[in-house]
Structures are given as structure tokens and as C-alpha cells.
Tab-separated table of C-alpha atoms and ligand atoms in Angstrom:
chain	number	residue	atom	x	y	z
A	215	MET	CA	-12.777	-189.597	-75.826
A	216	GLY	CA	-13.633	-189.358	-79.537
A	217	LEU	CA	-13.924	-186.271	-81.425
A	218	SER	CA	-17.509	-184.714	-81.603
A	219	LYS	CA	-18.733	-183.624	-84.779
A	220	THR	CA	-19.289	-179.763	-84.431
A	221	ILE	CA	-19.585	-178.721	-87.969
A	222	TRP	CA	-22.789	-180.237	-89.610
A	223	THR	CA	-23.515	-180.393	-93.315
A	224	ASN	CA	-26.768	-178.665	-92.984
A	225	PRO	CA	-29.764	-178.326	-91.120
A	226	SER	CA	-31.861	-181.331	-91.716
A	227	GLU	CA	-28.673	-183.509	-91.067
A	228	PHE	CA	-28.559	-181.831	-87.479
A	229	LEU	CA	-32.520	-182.370	-87.130
A	230	ARG	CA	-32.267	-186.027	-88.026
A	231	ASN	CA	-29.084	-186.622	-85.895
A	232	GLN	CA	-30.106	-184.597	-82.773
A	233	GLN	CA	-33.879	-184.437	-82.814
A	234	PRO	CA	-33.662	-181.285	-80.690
A	235	MET	CA	-36.117	-180.423	-78.468
A	236	ASN	CA	-35.138	-176.772	-78.216
A	237	PRO	CA	-35.130	-174.054	-81.080
A	238	VAL	CA	-31.842	-174.233	-82.863
A	239	MET	CA	-30.139	-171.257	-84.673
A	240	PHE	CA	-28.312	-172.662	-87.829
A	241	PHE	CA	-25.213	-170.438	-88.854
A	242	ALA	CA	-23.082	-170.820	-91.887
A	243	PRO	CA	-20.024	-168.821	-91.353
A	244	ALA	CA	-19.359	-169.038	-95.239
A	245	VAL	CA	-22.770	-167.260	-95.790
A	246	LEU	CA	-21.874	-164.484	-93.637
A	247	GLN	CA	-18.441	-164.090	-94.877
A	248	SER	CA	-19.523	-163.959	-98.542
A	249	THR	CA	-22.137	-161.196	-97.891
A	250	ALA	CA	-19.466	-159.671	-96.174
A	251	ARG	CA	-17.367	-159.564	-99.095
A	252	ARG	CA	-20.145	-158.517	-101.071
A	253	PHE	CA	-20.688	-155.275	-99.233
A	254	ILE	CA	-16.823	-154.727	-99.204
A	255	ASP	CA	-16.218	-154.981	-102.657
A	256	GLY	CA	-19.715	-152.906	-103.731
A	257	PHE	CA	-20.147	-150.348	-101.282
A	258	PRO	CA	-18.461	-147.292	-102.329
A	259	GLY	CA	-16.822	-146.479	-98.906
A	260	LEU	CA	-16.029	-147.967	-95.551
A	261	VAL	CA	-18.603	-150.942	-94.326
A	262	THR	CA	-19.155	-151.183	-90.614
A	263	TYR	CA	-21.260	-153.399	-88.629
A	264	ALA	CA	-24.413	-152.503	-86.513
A	265	VAL	CA	-23.363	-154.856	-83.476
A	266	LYS	CA	-26.986	-154.962	-82.196
A	267	SER	CA	-28.364	-156.755	-84.698
A	268	ASN	CA	-26.541	-160.047	-83.791
A	269	PRO	CA	-23.754	-159.581	-81.379
A	270	ASP	CA	-23.011	-163.242	-81.194
A	271	GLU	CA	-19.273	-163.459	-80.930
A	272	MET	CA	-18.915	-166.107	-83.744
A	273	VAL	CA	-20.421	-163.450	-86.122
A	274	ILE	CA	-17.981	-160.503	-84.877
A	275	GLN	CA	-15.098	-162.917	-85.424
A	276	ASN	CA	-16.271	-164.364	-88.724
A	277	LEU	CA	-16.786	-160.639	-90.043
A	278	VAL	CA	-13.422	-159.547	-88.741
A	279	ALA	CA	-11.847	-162.636	-90.729
A	280	ALA	CA	-13.719	-161.334	-93.659
A	281	GLY	CA	-12.360	-157.816	-93.789
A	282	ILE	CA	-14.786	-155.958	-91.805
A	283	GLU	CA	-12.629	-152.894	-89.770
A	284	GLY	CA	-15.585	-151.093	-88.549
A	285	PHE	CA	-18.115	-151.510	-86.102
A	286	ASP	CA	-21.197	-149.272	-84.784
A	287	VAL	CA	-21.476	-149.861	-81.294
A	288	ALA	CA	-24.550	-148.544	-78.758
A	289	SER	CA	-23.629	-149.441	-75.416
A	290	PRO	CA	-20.787	-149.905	-73.063
A	291	VAL	CA	-20.910	-154.175	-73.203
A	292	GLU	CA	-20.795	-153.521	-77.224
A	293	ILE	CA	-17.657	-151.416	-76.862
A	294	GLU	CA	-16.109	-153.617	-74.459
A	295	MET	CA	-17.093	-156.755	-76.596
A	296	ILE	CA	-15.719	-155.125	-79.891
A	297	ALA	CA	-12.662	-153.733	-78.275
A	298	ARG	CA	-11.429	-157.538	-77.137
A	299	LEU	CA	-12.592	-159.361	-80.296
A	300	ALA	CA	-11.467	-156.609	-82.772
A	301	PRO	CA	-8.876	-154.505	-80.927
A	302	SER	CA	-7.767	-152.851	-84.289
A	303	ALA	CA	-11.360	-151.922	-85.645
A	304	ALA	CA	-12.908	-148.447	-85.588
A	305	MET	CA	-15.778	-148.063	-83.252
A	306	HIS	CA	-18.862	-145.719	-83.955
A	307	TYR	CA	-20.862	-144.930	-81.005
A	308	HIS	CA	-23.795	-144.227	-82.857
A	309	ASN	CA	-26.518	-144.314	-80.251
A	310	PRO	CA	-27.481	-140.511	-80.395
A	311	VAL	CA	-28.537	-140.579	-76.479
A	312	ARG	CA	-26.071	-141.689	-73.674
A	313	ALA	CA	-25.687	-141.207	-70.140
A	314	ARG	CA	-22.587	-139.144	-68.862
A	315	HIS	CA	-21.124	-142.433	-67.544
A	316	GLU	CA	-21.393	-144.315	-70.843
A	317	ILE	CA	-19.540	-141.237	-72.851
A	318	ALA	CA	-16.936	-141.260	-70.474
A	319	TYR	CA	-16.442	-144.965	-70.706
A	320	ALA	CA	-16.372	-144.728	-74.565
A	321	VAL	CA	-13.495	-142.374	-74.028
A	322	SER	CA	-11.451	-144.195	-71.744
A	323	MET	CA	-11.967	-147.086	-74.632
A	324	GLY	CA	-10.421	-144.975	-77.004
A	325	VAL	CA	-13.824	-144.377	-79.234
A	326	THR	CA	-13.211	-141.037	-81.556
A	327	SER	CA	-16.787	-141.103	-83.242
A	328	TYR	CA	-20.129	-140.424	-81.890
A	329	SER	CA	-23.353	-139.195	-83.321
A	330	VAL	CA	-25.902	-136.645	-81.890
A	331	ASP	CA	-29.341	-135.413	-82.721
A	332	SER	CA	-29.929	-132.607	-80.376
A	333	HIS	CA	-28.402	-129.400	-78.769
A	334	SER	CA	-28.770	-131.027	-75.331
A	335	GLU	CA	-27.026	-134.520	-75.976
A	336	LEU	CA	-24.278	-132.298	-77.875
A	337	LYS	CA	-23.616	-130.295	-75.014
A	338	LYS	CA	-22.942	-133.589	-72.971
A	339	LEU	CA	-20.386	-134.739	-75.761
A	340	VAL	CA	-18.580	-131.164	-75.653
A	341	GLU	CA	-18.365	-131.336	-72.152
A	342	ILE	CA	-16.587	-135.259	-72.024
A	343	VAL	CA	-14.965	-135.969	-75.512
A	344	PRO	CA	-11.947	-134.274	-76.239
A	345	ALA	CA	-11.732	-131.994	-79.220
A	346	GLY	CA	-10.526	-133.598	-82.342
A	347	ALA	CA	-13.072	-136.827	-82.303
A	348	GLU	CA	-15.858	-137.053	-85.256
A	349	ILE	CA	-19.267	-136.169	-84.204
A	350	SER	CA	-21.912	-137.263	-87.061
A	351	VAL	CA	-25.326	-135.045	-86.697
A	352	ARG	CA	-28.012	-137.633	-87.520
A	353	PHE	CA	-30.811	-136.121	-89.623
A	354	LYS	CA	-34.142	-137.752	-90.641
A	355	LEU	CA	-36.551	-137.224	-93.341
A	356	PRO	CA	-40.153	-138.549	-93.547
A	357	VAL	CA	-39.816	-142.079	-93.914
A	358	ALA	CA	-40.112	-144.036	-97.332
A	359	GLY	CA	-39.605	-147.196	-98.278
A	360	ALA	CA	-38.777	-149.295	-94.980
A	361	ALA	CA	-40.497	-152.076	-93.143
A	362	TYR	CA	-40.511	-149.663	-90.187
A	363	ASN	CA	-39.821	-145.975	-89.181
A	364	PHE	CA	-36.452	-145.568	-87.674
A	365	GLY	CA	-36.797	-141.677	-87.793
A	366	ALA	CA	-39.755	-142.074	-84.910
A	367	LYS	CA	-37.140	-142.104	-82.314
A	368	PHE	CA	-33.848	-140.817	-83.834
A	369	GLY	CA	-32.991	-137.984	-86.382
A	370	ALA	CA	-32.875	-134.044	-86.200
A	371	THR	CA	-34.709	-132.429	-88.587
A	372	VAL	CA	-32.533	-130.949	-91.458
A	373	ASP	CA	-33.010	-127.454	-89.735
A	374	LYS	CA	-31.855	-128.690	-86.648
A	375	ALA	CA	-29.230	-130.503	-88.493
A	376	VAL	CA	-27.816	-127.406	-90.021
A	377	ASP	CA	-27.136	-125.523	-86.498
A	378	LEU	CA	-25.900	-128.905	-84.818
A	379	LEU	CA	-23.428	-129.235	-87.609
A	380	LYS	CA	-22.161	-125.820	-87.198
A	381	VAL	CA	-21.890	-126.055	-83.577
A	382	VAL	CA	-19.925	-129.346	-83.916
A	383	ALA	CA	-17.421	-127.596	-86.182
A	384	GLU	CA	-17.205	-124.577	-84.140
A	385	ASN	CA	-16.239	-126.611	-81.246
A	386	GLY	CA	-13.203	-128.353	-82.832
A	387	TYR	CA	-14.809	-131.593	-83.575
A	388	VAL	CA	-14.855	-133.286	-87.141
A	389	PRO	CA	-18.189	-132.623	-88.610
A	390	SER	CA	-19.658	-135.739	-90.093
A	391	LEU	CA	-23.373	-136.281	-91.199
A	392	THR	CA	-25.177	-139.722	-90.674
A	393	PHE	CA	-28.707	-141.070	-91.427
A	394	HIS	CA	-30.690	-144.196	-91.163
A	395	PRO	CA	-33.218	-144.976	-94.102
A	396	GLY	CA	-35.083	-147.338	-91.698
A	397	THR	CA	-34.794	-151.071	-91.638
A	398	GLN	CA	-35.637	-153.580	-94.388
A	399	CYS	CA	-35.629	-150.947	-96.755
A	400	THR	CA	-36.553	-152.367	-100.317
A	401	ASP	CA	-36.705	-148.846	-101.885
A	402	PRO	CA	-33.056	-147.313	-103.040
A	403	MET	CA	-34.683	-143.865	-103.857
A	404	ALA	CA	-34.668	-143.695	-99.818
A	405	TRP	CA	-31.144	-143.534	-99.918
A	406	ASP	CA	-31.184	-140.815	-102.831
A	407	ALA	CA	-33.247	-138.662	-100.903
A	408	TYR	CA	-31.208	-138.658	-97.778
A	409	LEU	CA	-27.904	-137.779	-99.609
A	410	ARG	CA	-29.506	-135.052	-101.577
A	411	ALA	CA	-30.412	-133.735	-98.107
A	412	ALA	CA	-27.089	-134.025	-96.667
A	413	ALA	CA	-25.700	-132.055	-99.359
A	414	GLU	CA	-28.342	-129.480	-98.911
A	415	ILE	CA	-27.453	-129.517	-94.874
A	416	CYS	CA	-23.662	-129.140	-95.627
A	417	ARG	CA	-24.518	-125.909	-98.030
A	418	LEU	CA	-26.901	-124.417	-95.649
A	419	ALA	CA	-24.362	-124.869	-92.606
A	420	GLY	CA	-21.294	-123.513	-94.807
A	421	VAL	CA	-19.500	-126.973	-93.242
A	422	LYS	CA	-17.722	-129.323	-95.520
A	423	ALA	CA	-18.542	-132.887	-93.878
A	424	ARG	CA	-15.844	-134.925	-93.795
A	425	ARG	CA	-17.884	-138.482	-93.900
A	426	LEU	CA	-21.068	-139.302	-94.872
A	427	ASN	CA	-22.575	-142.423	-92.959
A	428	THR	CA	-25.442	-143.696	-95.300
A	429	GLY	CA	-26.807	-145.997	-92.166
A	430	GLY	CA	-28.009	-149.540	-92.173
A	431	GLY	CA	-31.353	-150.310	-93.543
A	432	PHE	CA	-30.155	-152.679	-96.542
A	433	PRO	CA	-32.806	-155.474	-96.958
A	434	SER	CA	-32.291	-159.006	-96.423
A	435	HIS	CA	-34.106	-161.683	-98.629
A	436	ARG	CA	-37.304	-162.169	-96.931
A	437	LEU	CA	-39.600	-163.181	-99.565
A	438	ASN	CA	-39.792	-165.784	-102.022
A	439	GLY	CA	-38.474	-164.614	-105.293
A	440	VAL	CA	-37.727	-161.061	-104.057
A	441	MET	CA	-33.742	-160.800	-104.000
A	442	PRO	CA	-32.299	-157.892	-102.300
A	443	GLU	CA	-30.699	-155.322	-105.042
A	444	LEU	CA	-27.771	-154.276	-102.768
A	445	GLU	CA	-25.324	-153.916	-105.622
A	446	ALA	CA	-28.179	-151.495	-107.241
A	447	ILE	CA	-28.505	-149.704	-103.933
A	448	PHE	CA	-24.519	-149.318	-103.632
A	449	ALA	CA	-24.112	-148.212	-107.178
A	450	LEU	CA	-26.926	-145.556	-106.456
A	451	ILE	CA	-25.527	-144.410	-103.158
A	452	GLY	CA	-22.188	-143.698	-105.219
A	453	ARG	CA	-23.692	-141.891	-107.935
A	454	VAL	CA	-26.134	-139.704	-106.290
A	455	ALA	CA	-23.422	-138.571	-103.593
A	456	ASP	CA	-21.280	-137.838	-106.453
A	457	GLU	CA	-24.247	-135.533	-108.119
A	458	ALA	CA	-25.572	-134.142	-104.958
A	459	PHE	CA	-21.997	-133.032	-103.731
A	460	ASP	CA	-20.854	-131.983	-107.097
A	461	GLY	CA	-18.199	-134.721	-107.569
A	462	ASN	CA	-16.500	-133.763	-104.288
A	463	PRO	CA	-18.552	-136.146	-101.725
A	464	PRO	CA	-17.758	-136.928	-98.403
A	465	ALA	CA	-15.878	-140.095	-97.392
A	466	LEU	CA	-18.857	-142.631	-97.651
A	467	VAL	CA	-19.615	-145.131	-94.393
A	468	CYS	CA	-22.349	-147.613	-94.379
A	469	GLU	CA	-23.462	-149.415	-91.221
A	470	PRO	CA	-25.607	-152.625	-92.095
A	471	GLY	CA	-26.989	-154.866	-89.635
A	472	ARG	CA	-29.718	-157.201	-91.203
A	473	GLY	CA	-28.252	-156.898	-94.666
A	474	LEU	CA	-24.949	-158.132	-93.700
A	475	VAL	CA	-26.069	-160.799	-91.238
A	476	ALA	CA	-29.515	-162.118	-91.806
A	477	GLU	CA	-28.973	-164.629	-94.549
A	478	SER	CA	-26.379	-166.233	-92.712
A	479	PHE	CA	-28.697	-167.933	-89.945
A	480	SER	CA	-31.756	-170.310	-90.299
A	481	LEU	CA	-34.075	-171.220	-87.481
A	482	ALA	CA	-35.461	-174.419	-86.703
A	483	ALA	CA	-38.706	-174.711	-84.312
A	484	GLN	CA	-40.619	-177.677	-83.636
A	485	VAL	CA	-44.087	-178.520	-83.944
A	486	LYS	CA	-45.364	-179.229	-80.394
A	487	GLY	CA	-48.968	-180.197	-81.628
A	488	VAL	CA	-51.012	-179.256	-84.352
A	489	ARG	CA	-54.300	-178.462	-82.177
A	490	ASP	CA	-57.278	-180.221	-83.672
A	491	ASP	CA	-55.994	-180.443	-87.133
A	492	GLU	CA	-55.857	-176.787	-87.210
A	493	HIS	CA	-53.289	-174.141	-85.123
A	494	VAL	CA	-49.832	-175.075	-85.275
A	495	PHE	CA	-47.822	-174.553	-81.965
A	496	LEU	CA	-43.850	-174.023	-81.919
A	497	ASN	CA	-41.467	-174.489	-79.572
A	498	ASP	CA	-40.179	-170.796	-80.419
A	499	GLY	CA	-42.079	-167.651	-80.833
A	500	THR	CA	-42.540	-163.818	-80.720
A	501	TYR	CA	-41.116	-163.720	-77.216
A	502	GLY	CA	-38.231	-166.016	-78.670
A	503	ASN	CA	-36.369	-165.696	-81.793
A	504	LEU	CA	-39.379	-164.817	-84.077
A	505	ASP	CA	-39.874	-161.523	-81.729
A	506	GLU	CA	-39.471	-159.136	-84.752
A	507	LEU	CA	-42.259	-160.724	-87.229
A	508	PRO	CA	-44.998	-159.236	-86.267
A	509	ILE	CA	-43.007	-155.777	-86.903
A	510	THR	CA	-41.470	-156.605	-89.845
A	511	GLY	CA	-44.057	-159.299	-91.493
A	512	ILE	CA	-43.558	-162.893	-92.046
A	513	ILE	CA	-40.554	-164.745	-93.621
A	514	ASP	CA	-42.299	-166.951	-96.191
A	515	ARG	CA	-39.080	-168.705	-96.804
A	516	ILE	CA	-40.146	-171.760	-94.342
A	517	THR	CA	-39.394	-175.410	-95.192
A	518	VAL	CA	-41.173	-177.965	-93.109
A	519	VAL	CA	-38.345	-181.204	-92.207
A	520	ALA	CA	-39.914	-184.232	-90.635
A	521	PRO	CA	-38.096	-185.817	-87.948
A	522	ASP	CA	-36.166	-188.148	-90.404
A	523	GLY	CA	-34.986	-185.282	-92.175
A	524	SER	CA	-37.193	-185.498	-95.234
A	525	LYS	CA	-39.142	-182.412	-96.493
A	526	ARG	CA	-42.789	-182.512	-96.189
A	527	ASP	CA	-44.362	-181.552	-99.561
A	528	GLY	CA	-47.976	-181.695	-99.330
A	529	ALA	CA	-50.065	-179.161	-100.775
A	530	ALA	CA	-49.922	-175.566	-99.256
A	531	SER	CA	-52.639	-174.902	-96.663
A	532	PRO	CA	-53.106	-171.892	-94.505
A	533	ARG	CA	-52.568	-172.198	-90.623
A	534	VAL	CA	-52.106	-169.827	-87.925
A	535	ILE	CA	-48.753	-170.029	-86.019
A	536	PHE	CA	-48.636	-169.851	-82.351
A	537	GLY	CA	-45.346	-169.558	-80.197
A	538	PRO	CA	-45.058	-171.894	-76.966
A	539	THR	CA	-46.140	-169.014	-74.198
A	540	CYS	CA	-49.446	-168.589	-72.761
A	541	ASP	CA	-49.589	-165.087	-74.271
A	542	SER	CA	-52.096	-164.596	-76.954
A	543	VAL	CA	-49.963	-161.794	-78.914
A	544	ASP	CA	-47.431	-164.928	-79.108
A	545	ARG	CA	-48.674	-165.372	-82.701
A	546	LEU	CA	-47.086	-165.015	-86.464
A	547	PRO	CA	-48.686	-162.646	-88.297
A	548	GLY	CA	-51.400	-163.750	-90.692
A	549	ASP	CA	-51.914	-167.022	-91.932
A	550	VAL	CA	-48.930	-168.907	-93.183
A	551	ALA	CA	-49.074	-171.439	-96.078
A	552	LEU	CA	-47.387	-174.776	-94.580
A	553	PRO	CA	-47.676	-178.447	-96.392
A	554	SER	CA	-50.941	-179.852	-95.432
A	555	ASP	CA	-48.992	-182.889	-94.310
A	556	ILE	CA	-47.383	-181.382	-91.477
A	557	GLU	CA	-47.346	-183.015	-87.909
A	558	GLU	CA	-46.524	-182.950	-84.365
A	559	GLY	CA	-42.491	-183.238	-84.082
A	560	ASP	CA	-41.726	-181.971	-87.645
A	561	TYR	CA	-39.501	-179.150	-87.647
A	562	LEU	CA	-40.237	-175.477	-89.146
A	563	VAL	CA	-36.698	-174.114	-90.870
A	564	PHE	CA	-37.107	-170.575	-91.446
A	565	SER	CA	-34.479	-168.680	-93.440
A	566	GLY	CA	-32.786	-165.602	-93.364
A	567	MET	CA	-33.327	-165.121	-89.520
A	568	GLY	CA	-29.946	-163.816	-88.401
A	569	ALA	CA	-30.713	-160.239	-87.467
A	570	TYR	CA	-32.818	-159.493	-84.423
A	571	SER	CA	-33.510	-163.022	-83.346
A	572	THR	CA	-31.317	-164.190	-80.933
A	573	ALA	CA	-30.471	-160.895	-79.905
A	574	THR	CA	-33.859	-160.153	-78.531
A	575	ASN	CA	-34.861	-163.724	-77.451
A	576	THR	CA	-36.311	-163.693	-73.794
A	577	ARG	CA	-36.717	-166.115	-71.145
A	578	PHE	CA	-40.640	-165.030	-70.796
A	579	ASN	CA	-42.659	-167.884	-69.664
A	580	GLY	CA	-39.862	-170.479	-69.072
A	581	PHE	CA	-39.183	-170.833	-72.810
A	582	GLY	CA	-36.210	-169.323	-74.733
A	583	ASP	CA	-33.788	-171.663	-74.452
A	584	MET	CA	-31.775	-172.444	-77.516
A	585	VAL	CA	-28.491	-173.817	-79.327
A	586	VAL	CA	-26.695	-172.473	-82.006
A	587	ALA	CA	-25.419	-175.074	-84.635
A	588	THR	CA	-22.787	-174.358	-87.244
A	589	VAL	CA	-23.495	-175.633	-90.652
A	590	MET	CA	-21.556	-175.639	-93.883
A	591	SER	CA	-24.608	-174.727	-95.877
A	592	LEU	CA	-28.176	-173.610	-95.081
A	593	ALA	CA	-29.616	-175.545	-98.128
A	594	ASN	CA	-31.972	-178.195	-96.472
B	1103	PLP	C1	-30.001	-150.451	-85.987
B	1103	PLP	C2	-28.612	-149.591	-86.557
B	1103	PLP	C3	-28.392	-149.773	-87.741
B	1103	PLP	C4	-28.297	-151.320	-88.390
B	1103	PLP	O1	-29.813	-151.075	-89.092
B	1103	PLP	P1	-30.093	-152.399	-90.329
B	1103	PLP	O2	-31.464	-152.086	-90.575
B	1103	PLP	O3	-30.213	-153.538	-89.245
B	1103	PLP	O4	-29.145	-152.555	-91.042
B	1103	PLP	C5	-27.061	-149.105	-88.347
B	1103	PLP	N1	-27.124	-147.954	-87.677
B	1103	PLP	C6	-28.019	-147.377	-86.536
B	1103	PLP	C7	-27.563	-146.291	-85.838
B	1103	PLP	C8	-28.706	-148.302	-85.778
B	1103	PLP	O5	-29.151	-148.116	-84.640
């Protein structure tokens, strides 16, 4: 028995050697760890990871190794996994609507931080969670700057948040506030508005919040030339929190998913056919790892790699890209510029695919089988 090679230099080395027939997710632990340190060094408070964006155990282990000490969990399965992989980490149960048995499970697992956005769900928490735990009131503002609106599902209005914060404090829980500006939020001013609203909620309630969770929403690099301005957002959050709370802000927390994990994975999907020199059919699509593209828009950092590992470099021409299933919504948004010399058997390598990809991959129509390969670098 020889040693099998398990860490590859980069995606094209793997593609050249393995000629995979299923989609491949390339994971670069070095990229994940350096992004984690960027958050830890730059964010003016505690950095937690929103597990749902990519619950791969290797992701959790690398985040722990990089120094991440808290996780935003939304279900008993996520709680069980974090308790197992990161037993000393804090868990924030920030799914504001939970079944009673889910709350009881969280209590039994030692979770002492919950979010809430309604009186009915707060009543459930008060009945089941021992006093002394932290309850963060989740509030929302009309959306700005994000790829899609999280406030459509969760978050109390400012008025209701004022009432909820009072009830939390009156019942002997640690009162805190939380919000989520919406995912892939490229406008730092969204945080500005939320931070000032948080201070207003505290003033109106007459309650001093212990902590203020500024959510996820940190953008990843989706489009060529548009680098995410994480440090600018961190600086704005620190400065505006100080201003809004007159120099005495609550302890800050953030819970990025996408911003932490997206850049550490690239996806390779193979061209099954170029139909009559027109439509490109891939072995992955919107029921697989590309599921969120119709919602958040195309990623235009796509490299086309031939089976021998070389890059296609023909002039760009627009193509319709379909996934492998028989459903006509299984199509990437718009026309996608691809090199004109693309051929059947080539691989499309999509950068920045670590968030909301493997997590929502389905087996629809018998597709969805995939592998994860670890690489030193994601440069092709
Ligand atoms: C999904 C989610 C996040 C992570 O959002 P990103 O946009 O991926 O950073 C953070 N907090 C909560 C409560 C969430 O539901």
C-alpha cells in the first residue's frame, strides 16, 4: 500500500490527474484560516461563524484552529455538531422561531444565548430557558444594500423590539440586540442605520443591552475587480457603535457565514455537452452547488480548464448555461461570458463558492453526487 496523495497543489492539478466525472469542491484551508484571522484581527468584538452557510466538519475544524470561539447555530443538528467539534465554543441559537423540543434540547446542551423576534416565541423561551441566559431581540429595518432581504422572514419592527427588550429584562434574562442586514451586503451604510436604530431601541426601552450582534451579511468577492471592503465595514461598525451609544456601546458580536467561508472553496463542474455549438450543459446546476445563483446573481470569476489542465483562452462569448436536470429552471442567470474555444469535457471552475453551495446540494433527478478535494491554493 502506498500513500495516496490527499492534498493537491491547485484545482487544475487535480483535474488533470483525476479527470473527475462528478462536480468537485476544492477546499483551501489556508484561505479559510487567513480569512478567519482577518475577521478576528479586524472586527471590534467577538467573531462567531454562522454554521448554516457551510457545515462541513473540515470547515468547523479549521475555523477552530484559526481561533474562532463562537458559532451561530440554528437547529439541534448544528448544536450537536458544534458541541462535538468545538466543545469549549459559545453557541448562539439565533433562529428566532423554534419548536419547544428544540429549545429544550438546546438547554440540555448548555446553550445560554437565544434570539427572539416575537412575543409568542419569547413566551416559549421564558417557559423553558432558565433565567440568566442571554436573549437577543432581533429587529429589522427596511432593507438596503444586500443581495436579498432577510427581514422578509425575521426581525421585529423597532416598536416591537422596544417592548420585547423590556420583557426580556423584566424576566431576568440578559438583554441583548441582534440584526442581520441581509446577505452579501456591499453597502457599509446598512450597518450604520442598524447600529443607530439599536441605540434608539435601548433608549426607548430604558434598557442597556449587554451585547449587540451586528449579524452576518459581510460580502464575499463575487465579481471581477470588486473586492469586498471588510476592513472598511469593521471600522465603520466600531466608529458608529461608539457614536450611537455615546462612547459606551454594548459588547459587539458578528456572525458571518458567507464573508468567512465563500472564498475558501472553488467549484469545478464539467461540460457534458455544448449543444449545437450554443448552450453549455454542466454536470452541476441550480439543484446542486449552484443553487443560490438565481437569487444572488452570477459569479463572474469563472475559469475554463481543459482536461489536460490548460486554461482555455479564446475570446469571450456569451452562453446560456444549463444544469444537468430535466427542469428548465435549472439554468444560471443571464448569459455568461465563456471562452469561445470551450469544449465538451472541459471544466468550469467557479471561484468563491464556499457559502450556500454544498449545504443545499440536492439529489434531484439522480444528480448531486460530488467530492471535496483539499488544495494548497485555489489559483488555477
Ligand atoms: C444566515 C445567517 C447568518 C449568516 O449570514 P451571511 O450573509 O452568510 O453572513 C448570520 N446570522 C443569522 C441569524 C443567519 O440566519
